[in-house]
Short mmCIF file of C-alpha atoms in Angstrom, two decimals:
data_model
loop_
_atom_site.label_atom_id
_atom_site.label_comp_id
_atom_site.label_asym_id
_atom_site.label_seq_id
_atom_site.Cartn_x
_atom_site.Cartn_y
_atom_site.Cartn_z
CA UNK Q 13 -43.71 -26.07 19.00
CA UNK Q 14 -41.68 -24.45 21.78
CA UNK Q 15 -41.43 -20.66 21.83
CA UNK Q 16 -37.90 -19.28 21.68
CA UNK Q 17 -37.31 -16.71 24.40
CA UNK Q 18 -34.86 -13.90 24.01
CA UNK Q 19 -31.83 -14.26 26.24
CA UNK Q 20 -31.39 -11.54 28.83
CA UNK Q 21 -28.32 -9.56 27.75
CA UNK Q 22 -25.36 -9.31 30.08
CA UNK Q 23 -24.99 -5.75 31.38
CA UNK Q 24 -22.18 -3.57 32.66
CA UNK Q 25 -23.57 -4.16 36.14
CA UNK Q 26 -23.17 -7.93 35.73
CA UNK Q 27 -19.54 -7.56 34.67
CA UNK Q 28 -18.87 -5.04 37.46
CA UNK Q 29 -20.33 -7.38 40.07
CA UNK Q 30 -18.24 -10.33 38.93
CA UNK Q 31 -15.05 -8.28 38.68
CA UNK Q 32 -15.65 -6.47 41.96
CA UNK Q 33 -15.37 -2.98 40.45
CA UNK Q 34 -17.69 -0.10 39.62
CA UNK Q 35 -19.72 0.12 36.42
CA UNK Q 36 -17.73 3.23 35.51
CA UNK Q 37 -14.50 1.20 35.63
CA UNK Q 38 -16.01 -1.47 33.40
CA UNK Q 39 -17.09 1.25 30.97
CA UNK Q 40 -13.55 2.65 30.84
CA UNK Q 41 -12.12 -0.78 30.11
CA UNK Q 42 -14.72 -1.61 27.46
CA UNK Q 43 -14.12 1.71 25.71
CA UNK Q 44 -10.34 1.36 25.98
CA UNK Q 45 -9.97 4.55 28.02
CA UNK Q 46 -6.96 5.37 30.21
CA UNK Q 47 -6.60 5.64 34.02
CA UNK Q 48 -7.28 1.95 34.73
CA UNK Q 49 -4.51 -0.18 36.22
CA UNK Q 50 -3.29 -3.18 34.25
CA UNK Q 51 -4.41 -5.53 37.03
CA UNK Q 52 -7.94 -4.10 37.15
CA UNK Q 53 -8.17 -4.06 33.35
CA UNK Q 54 -7.23 -7.73 33.24
CA UNK Q 55 -9.83 -8.60 35.90
CA UNK Q 56 -12.58 -6.77 34.03
CA UNK Q 57 -11.56 -8.32 30.72
CA UNK Q 58 -11.64 -11.79 32.27
CA UNK Q 59 -15.08 -11.18 33.80
CA UNK Q 60 -16.45 -9.88 30.48
CA UNK Q 61 -15.13 -12.94 28.66
CA UNK Q 62 -16.54 -15.29 31.29
CA UNK Q 63 -20.00 -13.71 30.96
CA UNK Q 64 -19.72 -13.41 27.15
CA UNK Q 65 -20.43 -9.71 27.48
CA UNK Q 66 -21.13 -7.86 24.19
CA UNK Q 67 -20.81 -4.06 24.41
CA UNK Q 68 -23.83 -2.04 23.30
CA UNK Q 69 -22.22 -0.04 20.52
CA UNK Q 70 -25.49 1.69 19.67
CA UNK Q 71 -25.78 3.15 23.15
CA UNK Q 72 -22.14 4.17 23.12
CA UNK Q 73 -22.54 5.76 19.70
CA UNK Q 74 -25.51 7.81 20.85
CA UNK Q 75 -23.72 8.93 23.99
CA UNK Q 76 -20.47 9.87 22.25
CA UNK Q 77 -22.00 10.90 18.90
CA UNK Q 78 -19.87 8.38 16.99
CA UNK Q 79 -20.67 5.21 15.08
CA UNK Q 80 -17.29 3.58 15.69
CA UNK Q 81 -16.99 2.77 11.99
CA UNK Q 82 -14.48 4.11 9.48
CA UNK Q 83 -14.46 3.86 5.71
CA UNK Q 84 -11.60 2.81 3.45
CA UNK Q 85 -11.63 3.80 -0.23
CA UNK Q 86 -9.22 1.75 -2.33
CA UNK Q 87 -8.75 0.10 -5.70
CA UNK Q 88 -8.30 -3.50 -6.86
CA UNK Q 89 -8.00 -5.75 -3.80
CA UNK Q 90 -6.42 -8.48 -5.94
CA UNK Q 91 -3.26 -6.36 -5.99
CA UNK Q 92 -0.70 -6.70 -3.21
CA UNK Q 93 -0.69 -3.15 -1.86
CA UNK Q 94 -4.46 -2.60 -1.42
CA UNK Q 95 -4.99 -6.02 0.15
CA UNK Q 96 -2.16 -5.56 2.65
CA UNK Q 97 -3.24 -2.02 3.51
CA UNK Q 98 -6.76 -3.30 4.18
CA UNK Q 99 -5.41 -5.98 6.51
CA UNK Q 100 -3.34 -3.47 8.46
CA UNK Q 101 -6.20 -0.99 8.81
CA UNK Q 102 -8.71 -3.66 9.82
CA UNK Q 103 -6.44 -5.04 12.56
CA UNK Q 104 -5.79 -1.57 13.99
CA UNK Q 105 -9.47 -0.64 13.80
CA UNK Q 106 -10.59 -3.83 15.51
CA UNK Q 107 -8.07 -3.31 18.31
CA UNK Q 108 -9.49 0.17 18.89
CA UNK Q 109 -13.09 -1.03 18.87
CA UNK Q 110 -13.94 0.20 15.36
CA UNK Q 111 -15.49 -1.53 12.38
CA UNK Q 112 -14.20 -1.06 8.83
CA UNK Q 113 -16.27 -0.54 5.68
CA UNK Q 114 -14.31 -1.00 2.44
CA UNK Q 115 -15.36 0.74 -0.77
CA UNK Q 116 -13.60 -0.34 -3.98
CA UNK Q 117 -13.35 2.24 -6.76
CA UNK Q 118 -13.05 1.18 -10.43
CA UNK Q 119 -10.55 3.95 -11.16
CA UNK Q 120 -8.49 6.55 -9.29
CA UNK Q 121 -10.48 9.54 -10.55
CA UNK Q 122 -11.83 12.41 -8.49
CA UNK Q 123 -15.37 11.54 -9.55
CA UNK Q 124 -15.08 7.88 -8.53
CA UNK Q 125 -13.47 8.65 -5.18
CA UNK Q 126 -15.98 11.41 -4.42
CA UNK Q 127 -18.87 9.03 -5.11
CA UNK Q 128 -17.34 6.38 -2.83
CA UNK Q 129 -16.80 8.87 0.01
CA UNK Q 130 -20.35 10.16 -0.37
CA UNK Q 131 -21.70 6.61 -0.03
CA UNK Q 132 -19.60 6.08 3.11
CA UNK Q 133 -20.87 9.33 4.63
CA UNK Q 134 -24.42 8.10 4.09
CA UNK Q 135 -23.48 5.18 6.33
CA UNK Q 136 -22.42 7.64 9.03
CA UNK Q 137 -18.74 6.68 9.20
CA UNK Q 138 -16.63 8.66 11.66
CA UNK Q 139 -13.86 9.14 9.11
CA UNK Q 140 -12.37 7.85 5.86
CA UNK Q 141 -8.99 6.63 4.65
CA UNK Q 142 -8.39 7.14 0.94
CA UNK Q 143 -5.96 4.93 -0.98
CA UNK Q 144 -6.41 6.33 -4.48
CA UNK Q 145 -3.68 7.92 -6.56
CA UNK Q 146 -4.67 11.59 -6.75
CA UNK Q 147 -3.03 14.76 -7.99
CA UNK Q 148 -2.47 17.51 -5.41
CA UNK Q 149 -5.26 19.52 -7.04
CA UNK Q 150 -7.78 16.66 -6.91
CA UNK Q 151 -6.89 15.68 -3.34
CA UNK Q 152 -7.17 19.29 -2.19
CA UNK Q 153 -10.51 19.69 -3.95
CA UNK Q 154 -11.86 16.55 -2.29
CA UNK Q 155 -10.64 17.66 1.13
CA UNK Q 156 -12.48 20.96 0.73
CA UNK Q 157 -15.69 19.03 0.14
CA UNK Q 158 -15.19 17.21 3.47
CA UNK Q 159 -14.65 20.03 5.99
CA UNK Q 160 -16.47 18.17 8.78
CA UNK Q 161 -15.18 14.63 8.11
CA UNK Q 162 -11.89 13.26 9.40
CA UNK Q 163 -9.86 11.82 6.55
CA UNK Q 164 -6.38 10.54 5.71
CA UNK Q 165 -4.97 10.33 2.19
CA UNK Q 166 -2.56 7.47 1.54
CA UNK Q 167 -1.57 7.87 -2.12
CA UNK Q 168 -0.69 11.52 -2.66
CA UNK Q 169 2.64 13.32 -3.02
CA UNK Q 170 4.25 14.53 0.24
CA UNK Q 171 3.73 18.18 -0.67
CA UNK Q 172 -0.06 17.80 -1.03
CA UNK Q 173 -1.72 19.98 1.67
CA UNK Q 174 -4.04 17.29 3.09
CA UNK Q 175 -3.87 14.96 6.12
CA UNK Q 176 -1.74 12.07 4.92
CA UNK Q 177 0.07 8.87 5.87
CA UNK Q 178 2.47 7.97 3.09
CA UNK Q 179 5.34 5.88 1.81
CA UNK Q 180 8.24 7.83 0.28
CA UNK Q 181 7.98 6.26 -3.16
CA UNK Q 182 10.71 8.32 -4.77
CA UNK Q 183 13.19 7.50 -2.02
CA UNK Q 184 12.63 3.77 -2.58
CA UNK Q 185 13.02 4.18 -6.33
CA UNK Q 186 16.32 5.98 -5.89
CA UNK Q 187 17.59 3.14 -3.70
CA UNK Q 188 16.85 0.64 -6.48
CA UNK Q 189 18.44 2.72 -9.25
CA UNK Q 190 21.56 3.51 -7.21
CA UNK Q 191 22.00 -0.19 -6.50
CA UNK Q 192 22.11 -1.01 -10.21
CA UNK Q 193 24.51 1.84 -10.99
CA UNK Q 194 26.73 0.83 -8.08
CA UNK Q 195 26.96 -2.62 -9.67
CA UNK Q 196 28.27 -0.98 -12.85
CA UNK Q 197 25.18 -0.95 -15.08
CA UNK Q 198 24.86 1.92 -17.55
CA UNK Q 199 22.23 0.52 -19.96
CA UNK Q 200 19.08 0.48 -17.85
CA UNK Q 201 15.49 0.01 -19.06
CA UNK Q 202 12.24 0.79 -17.20
CA UNK Q 203 8.85 -0.86 -16.85
CA UNK Q 204 6.88 2.06 -15.45
CA UNK Q 205 3.48 2.38 -13.73
CA UNK Q 206 0.31 3.07 -15.73
CA UNK Q 207 0.10 6.63 -17.01
CA UNK Q 208 -2.69 7.63 -14.60
CA UNK Q 209 -0.80 6.49 -11.48
CA UNK Q 210 0.13 9.93 -10.15
CA UNK Q 211 2.07 9.02 -7.02
CA UNK Q 212 3.59 5.78 -8.27
CA UNK Q 213 5.07 7.71 -11.20
CA UNK Q 214 7.35 9.32 -8.63
CA UNK Q 215 9.10 5.95 -8.80
CA UNK Q 216 10.00 6.64 -12.42
CA UNK Q 217 11.00 10.17 -11.44
CA UNK Q 218 13.33 8.74 -8.80
CA UNK Q 219 14.90 6.34 -11.31
CA UNK Q 220 15.46 9.12 -13.83
CA UNK Q 221 16.90 11.43 -11.19
CA UNK Q 222 19.58 8.90 -10.20
CA UNK Q 223 20.49 8.16 -13.82
CA UNK Q 224 20.73 11.88 -14.56
CA UNK Q 225 23.16 12.30 -11.65
CA UNK Q 226 25.47 10.01 -13.63
CA UNK Q 227 24.75 11.65 -17.02
CA UNK Q 228 22.69 8.64 -18.08
CA UNK Q 229 19.24 8.22 -19.60
CA UNK Q 230 17.16 5.03 -19.78
CA UNK Q 231 17.66 2.83 -22.81
CA UNK Q 232 13.86 2.62 -23.09
CA UNK Q 233 10.76 2.88 -20.91
CA UNK Q 234 7.47 1.01 -21.36
CA UNK Q 235 4.45 1.29 -19.07
CA UNK Q 236 2.61 -1.71 -17.62
CA UNK Q 237 -0.68 -2.22 -15.82
CA UNK Q 238 0.63 -3.56 -12.45
CA UNK Q 239 -0.16 -7.19 -13.40
CA UNK Q 240 2.26 -10.04 -14.30
CA UNK Q 241 0.78 -10.14 -17.80
CA UNK Q 242 1.34 -6.40 -18.16
CA UNK Q 243 4.96 -6.84 -17.12
CA UNK Q 244 5.37 -9.69 -19.60
CA UNK Q 245 4.06 -7.59 -22.50
CA UNK Q 246 6.16 -4.58 -21.48
CA UNK Q 247 9.31 -6.70 -21.30
CA UNK Q 248 8.60 -8.17 -24.74
CA UNK Q 249 8.37 -4.64 -26.13
CA UNK Q 250 11.66 -3.69 -24.48
CA UNK Q 251 13.41 -6.80 -25.80
CA UNK Q 252 12.47 -5.82 -29.35
CA UNK Q 253 14.42 -2.59 -28.92
CA UNK Q 254 17.97 -1.58 -27.93
CA UNK Q 255 19.81 -3.97 -25.60
CA UNK Q 256 19.98 -3.33 -21.86
CA UNK Q 257 21.75 -5.01 -18.96
CA UNK Q 258 19.42 -3.95 -16.12
CA UNK Q 259 15.68 -3.57 -15.71
CA UNK Q 260 13.85 -1.44 -13.14
CA UNK Q 261 10.24 -2.60 -12.68
CA UNK Q 262 7.58 -0.52 -10.89
CA UNK Q 263 6.19 -3.45 -8.88
CA UNK Q 264 7.00 -7.08 -8.16
CA UNK Q 265 3.95 -8.45 -9.93
CA UNK Q 266 5.06 -6.92 -13.23
CA UNK Q 267 8.58 -8.19 -12.51
CA UNK Q 268 7.17 -11.74 -12.49
CA UNK Q 269 6.00 -11.29 -16.08
CA UNK Q 270 9.28 -9.64 -17.06
CA UNK Q 271 11.26 -12.62 -15.75
CA UNK Q 272 9.13 -14.91 -17.91
CA UNK Q 273 9.74 -12.83 -21.02
CA UNK Q 274 13.49 -12.77 -20.40
CA UNK Q 275 13.51 -16.55 -19.89
CA UNK Q 276 11.62 -17.12 -23.13
CA UNK Q 277 14.23 -15.04 -24.95
CA UNK Q 278 17.00 -17.24 -23.54
CA UNK Q 279 18.42 -14.52 -21.31
CA UNK Q 280 19.75 -15.39 -17.87
CA UNK Q 281 18.91 -13.30 -14.80
CA UNK Q 282 21.17 -11.82 -13.52
CA UNK Q 283 24.02 -12.92 -15.84
CA UNK Q 284 22.50 -11.22 -18.89
CA UNK Q 285 19.99 -8.83 -17.33
CA UNK Q 286 19.64 -7.72 -13.71
CA UNK Q 287 16.03 -7.20 -12.58
CA UNK Q 288 14.79 -5.31 -9.52
CA UNK Q 289 11.16 -4.89 -8.52
CA UNK Q 290 9.21 -2.83 -6.00
CA UNK Q 291 6.93 -3.79 -3.03
CA UNK Q 292 8.50 -7.06 -1.77
CA UNK Q 293 5.46 -9.28 -2.24
CA UNK Q 294 5.53 -12.63 -0.40
CA UNK Q 295 6.34 -14.60 -3.56
CA UNK Q 296 9.31 -12.38 -4.50
CA UNK Q 297 11.72 -14.39 -2.36
CA UNK Q 298 10.48 -17.65 -3.95
CA UNK Q 299 11.03 -16.73 -7.59
CA UNK Q 300 13.88 -18.15 -9.68
CA UNK Q 301 16.05 -16.27 -9.08
CA UNK Q 302 14.81 -14.63 -5.85
CA UNK Q 303 13.90 -11.05 -6.72
CA UNK Q 304 15.78 -8.01 -5.47
CA UNK Q 305 13.19 -5.38 -4.62
CA UNK Q 306 12.12 -2.45 -2.46
CA UNK Q 307 10.14 -3.39 0.62
CA UNK Q 308 7.08 -1.35 1.55
CA UNK Q 309 5.51 -2.33 4.86
CA UNK Q 310 1.86 -1.94 3.86
CA UNK Q 311 0.27 -3.44 7.00
CA UNK Q 312 2.25 -1.02 9.18
CA UNK Q 313 1.35 1.87 6.88
CA UNK Q 314 -2.33 0.91 7.19
CA UNK Q 315 -2.12 0.80 10.99
CA UNK Q 316 -0.34 4.17 11.09
CA UNK Q 317 -2.92 5.69 8.78
CA UNK Q 318 -5.72 4.54 11.09
CA UNK Q 319 -3.91 5.97 14.13
CA UNK Q 320 -3.48 9.23 12.18
CA UNK Q 321 -7.23 9.24 11.53
CA UNK Q 322 -8.07 8.69 15.19
CA UNK Q 323 -5.83 11.60 16.15
CA UNK Q 324 -8.03 13.91 14.11
CA UNK Q 325 -10.96 13.20 16.44
CA UNK Q 326 -9.13 14.97 19.27
CA UNK Q 327 -6.63 17.30 17.57
CA UNK Q 328 -7.32 20.60 15.85
CA UNK Q 329 -5.57 21.25 13.49
CA UNK Q 330 -4.93 17.67 12.30
CA UNK Q 331 -1.52 16.14 12.99
CA UNK Q 332 1.28 16.55 10.45
CA UNK Q 333 1.59 14.00 7.61
CA UNK Q 334 3.36 10.74 8.45
CA UNK Q 335 5.94 9.61 5.87
CA UNK Q 336 7.53 6.14 6.00
CA UNK Q 337 10.66 5.22 4.03
CA UNK Q 338 10.92 1.91 2.12
CA UNK Q 339 13.85 -0.50 2.44
CA UNK Q 340 16.11 -2.03 -0.24
CA UNK Q 341 16.02 -5.85 -0.24
CA UNK Q 342 18.89 -7.48 -2.14
CA UNK Q 343 18.51 -11.03 -3.43
CA UNK Q 344 19.85 -12.95 -6.44
CA UNK Q 345 18.28 -11.17 -9.42
CA UNK Q 346 20.87 -8.37 -9.56
CA UNK Q 347 24.61 -8.64 -10.28
CA UNK Q 348 27.36 -6.69 -12.08
CA UNK Q 349 27.01 -6.60 -15.88
CA UNK Q 350 28.86 -9.12 -17.98
CA UNK Q 351 31.87 -8.38 -20.17
CA UNK Q 352 31.33 -6.51 -23.48
CA UNK Q 353 31.19 -9.74 -25.51
CA UNK Q 354 28.00 -10.66 -23.62
CA UNK Q 355 26.54 -7.32 -24.64
CA UNK Q 356 27.42 -8.11 -28.26
CA UNK Q 357 25.42 -11.31 -28.02
CA UNK Q 358 22.47 -9.30 -26.71
CA UNK Q 359 22.81 -6.89 -29.61
CA UNK Q 360 22.75 -9.79 -32.05
CA UNK Q 361 19.69 -11.30 -30.39
CA UNK Q 362 17.86 -7.98 -30.56
CA UNK Q 363 18.79 -7.58 -34.23
CA UNK Q 364 17.57 -11.11 -34.96
CA UNK Q 365 14.29 -10.42 -33.17
CA UNK Q 366 13.68 -7.31 -35.26
CA UNK Q 367 14.54 -9.22 -38.44
CA UNK Q 368 12.10 -12.00 -37.62
CA UNK Q 369 9.39 -9.48 -36.73
CA UNK Q 370 9.90 -7.72 -40.07
CA UNK Q 371 9.43 -11.01 -41.93
CA UNK Q 372 6.05 -11.37 -40.19
#
């Protein structure tokens, strides 16, 4: 049986010889350092590809006292936001020569996040990005436990005194609520985030703030669990109560379930009820009707968060928090409310539903 011999690895010297440059220049290109002309960088990159050169990250880590890995603590990757954030961070990390380790927490509690960060530190990550909804007190407490570890929080309120890269959730919520009021709606219902979602509840705060500016209060508010089924159940609860002509939903996935519940009740969107979601998931534009929503650019947020983390390796104190504003996306699920006789029909339907429920 033939003996397999180990291939001789390609070295910096091999790449330098083929490219006609010094080993130091090759090292600068491989480590993505400045002060190399575009032409020389291209020549070195071509030579490295031709030789199938694989950088020795272990040697580089020892020399620079870094592992070139970062950790990302997040929740359910089946949800739109965490999955898109992960994609954005991974692309930015790969472009910078870093590897990403993802740690999924079962809940957004201080204990769960602390345990996840501790496990990542045991793997010698250079820094961590934390996408878990945390109160200012919990985020500050966690930061104090990590004095020597670069970190970026991605789901805290803007006034939390920790390094952060954020989306202005309340601003986006206000855009959605103002849109409905501008259309003429005054009877607005909410499907809110889960009770433990600290930051996302600023969406509800934004909705309430806009209604209060017009001396209005929500007809009713029911919390969901982020899922389509949760939105479906929440909408059914709302439909058993006082009538409404507009519905603000805390994310698009719950809006999917709400649309189903409205359809089952025989209500037309937007003729009978206008619906607006939050996040702008890929399927939102394909729903019937296409869903008005608030767009959050999660891949860009992930990339910015990673850049913010890298900046901490060279800056002291850390750079200021980065806050990105969402964008209102108008489609066909929102329209002005119908005439009062339409509202009377809704009242009758709600009364009938309560009567049938009482009969068992």
